[in-house]
Short mmCIF file of C-alpha atoms and ligand atoms in Angstrom, two decimals:
data_model
loop_
_atom_site.label_atom_id
_atom_site.label_comp_id
_atom_site.label_asym_id
_atom_site.label_seq_id
_atom_site.Cartn_x
_atom_site.Cartn_y
_atom_site.Cartn_z
CA MET A 101 -5.35 3.73 -13.54
CA THR A 102 -6.53 6.72 -15.50
CA ALA A 103 -6.06 7.25 -19.19
CA ASP A 104 -3.98 10.37 -18.64
CA ALA A 105 -1.61 8.78 -16.14
CA PRO A 106 2.05 9.28 -17.05
CA ILE A 107 3.15 6.62 -19.48
CA THR A 108 5.70 4.17 -18.22
CA GLN A 109 4.98 0.62 -19.27
CA ASP A 110 1.75 0.15 -17.40
CA PHE A 111 -0.21 -0.45 -20.56
CA LEU A 112 0.06 -4.17 -20.13
CA THR A 113 -1.64 -4.14 -16.76
CA VAL A 114 -5.07 -5.73 -16.66
CA PRO A 115 -7.85 -3.49 -15.38
CA ARG A 116 -8.67 -3.77 -11.70
CA LYS A 117 -12.32 -4.63 -12.33
CA MET A 118 -12.94 -8.20 -11.20
CA PRO A 119 -15.27 -10.76 -12.77
CA GLU A 120 -18.96 -10.30 -11.95
CA GLY A 121 -18.29 -6.55 -11.83
CA LYS A 122 -16.96 -6.67 -8.30
CA ARG A 123 -14.04 -4.43 -7.53
CA ASN A 124 -10.98 -5.53 -5.66
CA LEU A 125 -10.30 -3.31 -2.65
CA VAL A 126 -6.71 -4.51 -2.38
CA GLY A 127 -4.16 -2.19 -3.92
CA LEU A 128 -6.40 0.87 -4.20
CA PRO A 129 -4.66 4.05 -3.06
CA ARG A 130 -6.45 5.80 -0.19
CA ALA A 131 -8.29 8.38 -2.29
CA ALA A 132 -9.48 5.78 -4.79
CA PHE A 133 -10.45 3.45 -1.95
CA ARG A 134 -12.62 6.08 -0.32
CA ALA A 135 -14.13 7.11 -3.63
CA ALA A 136 -15.03 3.47 -4.32
CA LEU A 137 -16.80 3.20 -0.95
CA ILE A 138 -18.78 6.36 -1.59
CA GLU A 139 -19.65 5.26 -5.11
CA ALA A 140 -21.00 2.03 -3.65
CA GLY A 141 -23.29 3.89 -1.26
CA THR A 142 -21.23 4.57 1.86
CA PRO A 143 -22.37 7.97 3.18
CA GLU A 144 -19.65 10.55 2.58
CA LYS A 145 -19.50 11.53 6.21
CA GLN A 146 -18.69 7.99 7.26
CA ALA A 147 -16.32 7.15 4.45
CA LYS A 148 -13.13 8.15 6.24
CA MET A 149 -13.93 6.02 9.25
CA ARG A 150 -15.05 3.03 7.17
CA GLU A 151 -11.88 3.31 5.14
CA ALA A 152 -9.76 3.16 8.31
CA GLN A 153 -11.72 0.18 9.62
CA LEU A 154 -11.44 -1.70 6.37
CA TRP A 155 -7.75 -0.98 5.98
CA GLN A 156 -7.13 -2.38 9.44
CA TRP A 157 -9.06 -5.55 8.69
CA ILE A 158 -7.46 -6.06 5.31
CA TYR A 159 -3.86 -5.05 5.89
CA GLN A 160 -3.33 -5.38 9.63
CA ARG A 161 -5.41 -8.46 10.38
CA GLY A 162 -5.31 -10.28 7.08
CA VAL A 163 -9.09 -10.71 6.92
CA ARG A 164 -10.55 -11.45 3.47
CA ASP A 165 -14.18 -12.05 4.37
CA PHE A 166 -16.41 -9.05 4.99
CA ALA A 167 -18.62 -11.19 7.24
CA ALA A 168 -15.77 -11.42 9.77
CA MET A 169 -15.46 -7.64 10.16
CA THR A 170 -17.28 -7.46 13.43
CA ASN A 171 -17.08 -3.72 14.07
CA LEU A 172 -19.20 -3.05 10.98
CA SER A 173 -22.96 -3.49 10.96
CA LYS A 174 -24.27 -6.68 9.40
CA ALA A 175 -26.13 -4.73 6.75
CA TYR A 176 -23.01 -2.81 5.79
CA ARG A 177 -20.95 -6.00 5.61
CA ALA A 178 -23.51 -7.50 3.26
CA GLN A 179 -23.49 -4.36 1.15
CA LEU A 180 -19.71 -4.43 0.87
CA ALA A 181 -19.77 -8.08 -0.19
CA GLU A 182 -22.17 -7.17 -2.99
CA ASP A 183 -19.77 -4.69 -4.53
CA PHE A 184 -16.28 -5.68 -3.54
CA VAL A 185 -13.84 -8.52 -3.14
CA ILE A 186 -10.57 -8.71 -1.22
CA GLU A 187 -8.40 -10.64 -3.57
CA ILE A 188 -4.71 -11.47 -3.57
CA PRO A 189 -2.52 -13.83 -5.62
CA GLU A 190 -2.96 -17.50 -4.92
CA ILE A 191 0.03 -19.55 -3.79
CA VAL A 192 0.14 -22.49 -6.18
CA SER A 193 3.34 -24.05 -4.95
CA LYS A 194 5.91 -23.60 -2.26
CA GLN A 195 9.44 -24.96 -2.03
CA VAL A 196 11.38 -24.79 1.21
CA SER A 197 15.18 -24.79 1.02
CA ALA A 198 17.47 -26.58 3.45
CA ASP A 199 18.38 -23.11 4.78
CA GLY A 200 14.74 -22.18 5.46
CA THR A 201 14.29 -19.97 2.39
CA ARG A 202 10.82 -20.37 0.90
CA LYS A 203 10.07 -19.89 -2.77
CA TYR A 204 6.45 -19.37 -3.68
CA LEU A 205 4.92 -19.60 -7.07
CA MET A 206 1.91 -17.32 -7.10
CA ARG A 207 -0.85 -17.32 -9.66
CA ILE A 208 -2.32 -14.03 -10.78
CA ALA A 209 -5.17 -13.07 -13.11
CA GLY A 210 -4.82 -14.42 -16.62
CA GLY A 211 -3.24 -17.62 -15.35
CA HIS A 212 0.22 -16.06 -15.14
CA GLU A 213 2.65 -16.90 -12.41
CA VAL A 214 5.28 -14.98 -10.50
CA GLU A 215 7.79 -15.94 -7.87
CA THR A 216 8.16 -14.52 -4.38
CA VAL A 217 10.94 -15.54 -2.01
CA TYR A 218 11.00 -15.39 1.79
CA ILE A 219 14.42 -15.29 3.41
CA PRO A 220 14.43 -15.82 7.19
CA GLU A 221 17.37 -14.28 9.00
CA GLU A 222 18.37 -13.77 12.62
CA GLY A 223 15.76 -11.44 14.10
CA ARG A 224 14.22 -10.48 10.77
CA GLY A 225 12.75 -11.83 7.59
CA THR A 226 12.97 -10.40 4.11
CA LEU A 227 10.39 -10.91 1.41
CA CYS A 228 11.67 -10.56 -2.14
CA ILE A 229 8.74 -9.62 -4.36
CA SER A 230 8.22 -9.40 -8.11
CA SER A 231 6.92 -6.38 -10.01
CA GLN A 232 6.47 -7.87 -13.50
CA VAL A 233 5.92 -11.24 -15.12
CA GLY A 234 9.22 -11.50 -16.98
CA CYS A 235 11.22 -8.39 -17.83
CA THR A 236 11.66 -6.12 -20.85
CA LEU A 237 15.36 -5.87 -20.15
CA THR A 238 17.96 -8.43 -21.07
CA CYS A 239 20.74 -8.34 -18.51
CA SER A 240 22.95 -11.12 -19.79
CA PHE A 241 23.63 -12.77 -16.41
CA CYS A 242 19.98 -12.82 -15.25
CA HIS A 243 17.60 -15.73 -15.71
CA THR A 244 14.52 -13.49 -15.63
CA GLY A 245 16.08 -11.56 -18.51
CA THR A 246 15.66 -14.61 -20.74
CA GLN A 247 11.91 -14.41 -20.28
CA LYS A 248 9.86 -11.93 -22.26
CA LEU A 249 7.77 -9.38 -20.44
CA VAL A 250 4.34 -10.90 -20.18
CA ARG A 251 2.74 -8.10 -18.23
CA ASN A 252 3.07 -5.66 -15.38
CA LEU A 253 1.65 -6.64 -12.02
CA THR A 254 -1.17 -4.56 -10.58
CA ALA A 255 -0.74 -2.85 -7.21
CA ALA A 256 -3.01 -5.53 -5.72
CA GLU A 257 -0.75 -8.26 -7.05
CA ILE A 258 2.36 -6.54 -5.70
CA VAL A 259 1.13 -5.84 -2.16
CA GLY A 260 -0.84 -9.11 -2.38
CA GLN A 261 2.42 -11.09 -2.52
CA VAL A 262 3.22 -9.71 0.92
CA MET A 263 -0.24 -10.67 2.19
CA ALA A 264 -0.07 -14.16 0.72
CA ALA A 265 3.35 -14.79 2.25
CA ARG A 266 2.05 -13.59 5.63
CA ASP A 267 -0.81 -16.08 5.29
CA ASP A 268 1.62 -18.91 4.67
CA LEU A 269 3.93 -17.85 7.51
CA ASP A 270 1.04 -17.29 9.91
CA ASP A 271 2.36 -13.75 10.33
CA TRP A 272 -0.91 -11.94 11.14
CA PRO A 273 -1.79 -10.94 14.72
CA LYS A 274 -4.13 -13.48 16.32
CA PRO A 275 -7.64 -12.31 17.29
CA GLY A 276 -7.30 -10.26 20.45
CA GLU A 277 -3.58 -9.81 19.99
CA GLY A 278 -2.38 -6.21 19.59
CA MET A 279 -0.34 -4.99 16.65
CA GLY A 280 3.35 -5.41 17.24
CA GLU A 281 2.93 -7.84 20.14
CA ARG A 282 4.82 -10.53 18.30
CA PRO A 283 7.90 -9.93 16.16
CA ARG A 284 6.92 -9.84 12.52
CA LEU A 285 8.20 -12.57 10.27
CA VAL A 286 8.01 -10.39 7.16
CA SER A 287 9.90 -7.39 8.57
CA ASN A 288 11.52 -6.20 5.34
CA ILE A 289 10.57 -6.04 1.68
CA VAL A 290 12.93 -5.96 -1.26
CA LEU A 291 11.75 -5.35 -4.81
CA MET A 292 14.34 -7.72 -6.21
CA GLY A 293 12.23 -10.48 -7.69
CA MET A 294 11.18 -10.68 -11.31
CA GLY A 295 10.95 -7.50 -13.32
CA GLU A 296 12.18 -3.93 -13.35
CA PRO A 297 10.13 -2.08 -10.71
CA LEU A 298 10.73 1.37 -12.19
CA TYR A 299 9.13 0.24 -15.47
CA ASN A 300 5.94 -0.39 -13.54
CA PHE A 301 6.20 2.76 -11.50
CA GLU A 302 2.60 3.64 -10.58
CA ASN A 303 1.64 0.16 -9.45
CA VAL A 304 4.84 -0.31 -7.46
CA ARG A 305 4.33 3.08 -5.86
CA ASP A 306 0.70 2.41 -4.94
CA ALA A 307 1.60 -0.98 -3.48
CA MET A 308 4.55 0.33 -1.46
CA LYS A 309 2.51 3.23 -0.10
CA ILE A 310 0.13 0.63 1.31
CA ALA A 311 3.07 -1.34 2.69
CA MET A 312 4.33 1.80 4.46
CA ASP A 313 0.96 3.14 5.62
CA GLY A 314 0.34 3.04 9.40
CA GLU A 315 -3.10 1.56 8.73
CA GLY A 316 -1.71 -0.63 5.98
CA ILE A 317 1.07 -3.19 6.30
CA SER A 318 2.87 -0.64 8.52
CA LEU A 319 6.48 -1.20 7.55
CA SER A 320 8.86 1.71 7.84
CA ARG A 321 10.12 3.07 4.53
CA ARG A 322 13.59 2.14 5.76
CA ARG A 323 12.58 -1.51 5.61
CA ILE A 324 11.71 -1.38 1.94
CA THR A 325 14.39 -1.47 -0.75
CA LEU A 326 13.71 -1.04 -4.43
CA SER A 327 16.34 -2.38 -6.81
CA THR A 328 16.65 -0.88 -10.26
CA SER A 329 18.87 -1.70 -13.19
CA GLY A 330 19.17 2.07 -13.74
CA VAL A 331 15.99 3.61 -15.14
CA VAL A 332 17.40 7.08 -14.60
CA PRO A 333 14.33 9.29 -15.22
CA GLU A 334 12.34 7.39 -12.59
CA ILE A 335 14.98 7.53 -9.83
CA ALA A 336 14.16 11.05 -8.64
CA ARG A 337 10.49 10.20 -8.90
CA CYS A 338 11.05 7.18 -6.69
CA ALA A 339 12.67 9.44 -4.07
CA GLU A 340 9.80 11.88 -4.18
CA GLU A 341 6.80 9.59 -4.56
CA ILE A 342 7.88 6.47 -2.66
CA GLY A 343 10.84 7.45 -0.48
CA CYS A 344 12.05 3.91 0.18
CA LEU A 345 15.68 2.82 0.13
CA MET A 346 17.36 2.45 -3.24
CA ALA A 347 19.57 -0.30 -4.56
CA VAL A 348 21.12 -0.21 -7.98
CA SER A 349 22.35 -3.07 -10.11
CA PHE A 350 25.71 -1.53 -10.85
CA HIS A 351 27.78 -4.58 -11.75
CA ALA A 352 30.52 -2.92 -13.81
CA THR A 353 32.97 -0.04 -13.66
CA THR A 354 33.30 0.85 -17.34
CA ASP A 355 30.55 1.62 -19.83
CA GLU A 356 32.02 -0.96 -22.16
CA VAL A 357 31.42 -3.80 -19.70
CA ARG A 358 28.18 -2.41 -18.27
CA ASP A 359 26.74 -2.09 -21.78
CA LYS A 360 27.10 -5.85 -22.06
CA LEU A 361 25.93 -6.85 -18.61
CA VAL A 362 23.13 -4.34 -18.11
CA PRO A 363 22.12 -3.21 -21.60
CA ILE A 364 20.00 -0.32 -20.29
CA ASN A 365 23.42 1.29 -19.78
CA ARG A 366 23.43 2.12 -23.47
CA LYS A 367 20.50 4.41 -22.85
CA TRP A 368 21.64 5.83 -19.50
CA ASN A 369 25.35 5.35 -18.96
CA ILE A 370 27.35 5.18 -15.74
CA ALA A 371 27.90 8.95 -15.48
CA THR A 372 24.20 9.71 -15.97
CA LEU A 373 23.22 7.02 -13.49
CA LEU A 374 25.63 8.27 -10.84
CA GLU A 375 24.30 11.78 -11.21
CA ALA A 376 20.77 10.58 -10.46
CA LEU A 377 22.01 8.51 -7.52
CA ARG A 378 23.94 11.42 -6.04
CA ALA A 379 20.70 13.35 -5.70
CA TYR A 380 18.73 10.45 -4.23
CA PRO A 381 19.62 10.58 -0.52
CA ARG A 382 18.75 14.27 -0.29
CA LEU A 383 15.51 13.90 -2.24
CA SER A 384 14.31 10.90 -0.28
CA ASN A 385 15.89 11.90 3.04
CA SER A 386 17.30 8.40 3.24
CA GLU A 387 20.68 7.03 4.03
CA ARG A 388 22.93 4.94 1.91
CA ILE A 389 22.41 3.69 -1.59
CA THR A 390 23.15 0.00 -2.01
CA PHE A 391 25.35 -0.77 -4.99
CA GLU A 392 24.71 -4.34 -6.05
CA TYR A 393 27.65 -5.93 -7.78
CA VAL A 394 27.43 -9.44 -9.18
CA MET A 395 30.82 -11.18 -9.16
CA LEU A 396 31.49 -12.70 -12.58
CA LYS A 397 34.72 -14.57 -13.09
CA GLY A 398 37.16 -12.68 -15.28
CA VAL A 399 34.54 -10.12 -16.33
CA ASN A 400 34.23 -7.50 -13.59
CA ASP A 401 36.09 -8.88 -10.60
CA SER A 402 39.65 -7.52 -10.80
CA ASP A 403 41.43 -5.32 -8.26
CA ALA A 404 41.38 -2.57 -10.88
CA ASP A 405 37.57 -2.89 -11.01
CA ALA A 406 37.36 -2.51 -7.24
CA ARG A 407 39.49 0.63 -7.35
CA ARG A 408 37.51 2.09 -10.24
CA LEU A 409 34.30 1.40 -8.37
CA LEU A 410 35.58 3.35 -5.37
CA LYS A 411 36.48 6.28 -7.58
CA LEU A 412 33.09 6.30 -9.26
CA ILE A 413 31.01 6.27 -6.11
CA ALA A 414 33.19 8.73 -4.17
CA GLY A 415 30.96 11.16 -2.30
CA ILE A 416 27.81 9.00 -2.42
CA PRO A 417 26.74 7.49 0.91
CA ALA A 418 26.98 3.87 -0.15
CA LYS A 419 27.06 0.26 0.81
CA ILE A 420 28.39 -2.26 -1.68
CA ASN A 421 26.63 -5.56 -1.84
CA LEU A 422 28.76 -8.18 -3.54
CA ILE A 423 26.63 -10.95 -5.02
CA PRO A 424 28.40 -14.17 -5.99
CA PHE A 425 26.92 -15.03 -9.39
CA ASN A 426 24.13 -17.58 -9.10
CA GLU A 427 24.26 -20.01 -11.94
CA TRP A 428 21.27 -21.13 -13.95
CA PRO A 429 20.99 -23.64 -16.77
CA GLY A 430 22.76 -22.27 -19.83
CA ALA A 431 24.15 -19.15 -18.14
CA PRO A 432 27.03 -17.60 -20.08
CA TYR A 433 29.11 -16.74 -16.98
CA GLU A 434 30.81 -18.32 -14.01
CA ARG A 435 30.95 -17.26 -10.40
CA SER A 436 34.21 -15.60 -9.34
CA ASP A 437 36.42 -17.70 -7.09
CA TRP A 438 35.86 -17.15 -3.42
CA SER A 439 39.39 -15.80 -2.88
CA ARG A 440 38.80 -13.25 -5.66
CA ILE A 441 35.52 -12.12 -4.10
CA GLU A 442 37.25 -11.70 -0.75
CA ALA A 443 40.14 -9.75 -2.25
CA PHE A 444 37.64 -7.45 -4.00
CA ALA A 445 35.65 -7.01 -0.78
CA ASP A 446 38.83 -6.22 1.10
CA ILE A 447 39.72 -3.29 -1.17
CA ILE A 448 36.22 -1.85 -0.75
CA TYR A 449 36.22 -2.42 2.99
CA LYS A 450 39.63 -0.81 3.51
CA ALA A 451 38.29 2.31 1.79
CA GLY A 452 35.73 2.58 4.58
CA TYR A 453 32.62 1.07 2.98
CA ALA A 454 30.52 -1.78 4.19
CA ALA A 455 31.08 -4.55 1.63
CA PRO A 456 28.95 -7.52 2.67
CA ILE A 457 29.14 -10.58 0.45
CA ARG A 458 25.58 -11.76 -0.06
CA THR A 459 25.36 -15.38 0.99
CA PRO A 460 23.44 -17.21 -1.68
CA ARG A 461 20.17 -18.36 -0.12
CA GLY A 462 17.88 -21.05 -1.36
CA GLU A 463 20.20 -22.16 -4.15
CA ASP A 464 18.93 -25.72 -3.91
CA ILE A 465 15.47 -24.53 -4.95
CA MET A 466 16.69 -21.98 -7.53
CA ALA A 467 15.47 -19.14 -5.32
CA ALA A 468 18.67 -17.10 -5.28
CA CYS A 469 19.00 -13.66 -6.89
CA GLY A 470 18.54 -13.71 -10.61
CA GLN A 471 17.44 -17.33 -10.79
CA LEU A 472 13.75 -16.62 -10.91
CA LYS A 473 11.85 -17.42 -14.02
CA SER A 474 8.44 -18.93 -14.08
CA ALA A 475 8.89 -22.28 -15.73
CA THR A 476 5.27 -22.29 -16.82
CA GLU A 477 5.80 -19.22 -18.99
CA ARG A 478 7.08 -20.72 -22.17
CA ALA A 479 7.54 -17.41 -23.96
CA GLY A 480 11.27 -17.01 -23.99
CA LYS A 481 13.67 -14.68 -25.65
CA ARG A 482 15.84 -16.52 -28.04
CA ARG A 483 19.39 -17.08 -26.89
CA ALA A 484 20.74 -15.38 -29.96
CA GLU A 485 18.59 -12.35 -29.21
CA ILE A 486 20.10 -12.01 -25.75
CA GLU A 487 23.62 -12.60 -26.88
CA ALA A 488 23.27 -10.08 -29.68
CA GLU A 489 21.86 -7.50 -27.23
CA ALA A 490 24.67 -8.11 -24.82
CA GLY A 491 27.31 -8.24 -27.50
CA ILE A 492 28.49 -11.64 -26.35
CA ALA A 493 29.97 -13.73 -29.11
CA THR A 494 28.46 -17.19 -29.39
CA PRO A 495 31.22 -19.75 -29.62
N1 SAH B 39 15.25 -5.67 -12.09
C1 SAH B 39 15.79 -5.17 -10.90
C2 SAH B 39 15.49 -6.01 -9.67
C3 SAH B 39 15.55 -7.51 -9.80
S1 SAH B 39 17.10 -8.31 -9.84
C4 SAH B 39 17.27 -4.98 -11.04
O1 SAH B 39 17.82 -5.43 -12.02
O2 SAH B 39 17.85 -4.34 -10.17
C5 SAH B 39 17.78 -8.30 -8.19
C6 SAH B 39 19.33 -8.34 -8.21
O3 SAH B 39 19.84 -9.64 -8.57
C7 SAH B 39 19.91 -7.36 -9.22
O4 SAH B 39 21.00 -6.67 -8.68
C8 SAH B 39 20.33 -8.30 -10.32
O5 SAH B 39 21.28 -7.69 -11.14
C9 SAH B 39 20.85 -9.47 -9.55
N2 SAH B 39 20.99 -10.70 -10.35
C10 SAH B 39 20.35 -11.03 -11.48
N3 SAH B 39 20.76 -12.23 -11.94
C11 SAH B 39 21.67 -12.69 -11.06
C12 SAH B 39 22.42 -13.88 -10.95
N4 SAH B 39 22.29 -14.87 -11.84
N5 SAH B 39 23.27 -14.01 -9.90
C13 SAH B 39 23.37 -13.03 -8.99
N6 SAH B 39 22.68 -11.89 -9.02
C14 SAH B 39 21.83 -11.70 -10.05
FE1 SF4 B 40 15.35 -7.48 -15.60
FE2 SF4 B 40 16.69 -6.94 -13.29
FE3 SF4 B 40 17.02 -9.29 -14.57
FE4 SF4 B 40 18.00 -7.06 -15.64
S1 SF4 B 40 18.63 -8.00 -13.67
S2 SF4 B 40 16.87 -8.67 -16.76
S3 SF4 B 40 16.43 -5.57 -15.06
S4 SF4 B 40 15.12 -8.56 -13.63
#
């Protein structure tokens, strides 16, 4: 990261320089990667080829040890090991739900921990990754929102969650096996774990570019979905610089209610948000925007809400993802009744939109949406702080 990089909230990110002065190759954008090789003595003429070879070892084969990179000369392998490391977050614990969902606790530099969730589905598998330790925002229904922002993740830590999960799932091609010979277990990525990805823009972008690169993790941009609470100025930038699919935590149909649920709405309200979303499909050449809508009993789940929602999103290619509220200890809301969720879905569906109800996955291990919070991070926002922000009266 350079000093003159645009300011988002990356200032909390630790520098990429590793202990003993070795640099981590993971997470470096292509130009920086090549520059690092040249700086460490790789002849300029060879740098492009070496870069391609290394990317394939690191991101397509999952190799972490330079000594195993057999198409490089022994001397060059030794030279690389002098200057570089290939380092990703370490899985410190894993919980497997009755439904097959896996929740990983991953340790990153500084002793911090983040959660990553793998959700196996018929014919595909989605990895839900984190972009920050904690979150600066205070959405009143979200467990992560009760945890202070500790720091932004580096690009290495973001793409590294994908690599660590692939290690655990044994999802790398075997030696001698071609790319794409076996179906991939991690076939989709969603940035829906801890944190607000658009408040860590550069690192999320660099990591996702590696995830989409043909010599990187090689996932199509249509298999990557970034979820934002509505950081409006970064939405167009996301279309232009990342180009993945966009999901938005919409959750309410009036500014009055959205101000309480998603307090960033006070900065960028529904009208401003919708304007940015309207431009997104054209800018990113992508299809539908996913509107996430958490179903909270008696708060945002009426028929009138469903109809208002339809009016608001008219003209935007959209899919509406209804999320039954996932409870967490001390949460100030309840999940809408199932019949209410179905009635809401029905109104949306009859208007011609896909309105899938997201089946809660991994609830038994607290791995469902919005339940993530690293228990080891004691720094918490005070309850009163959150309630005051959200304008919820404490009984
Ligand atoms: N910070 C980003 C991405 C992480 S949250 C964002 O807010 O979009 C991923 C999704 O889970 C968001 O739509 C979020 O609003 C939703 N969510 C948070 N807490 C939840 C809960 N307790 N139950 C159901 N969904 C929740
Ligand atoms: Fe942060 Fe997203 Fe949770 Fe809001 S819903 S507090 S933006 S992680």
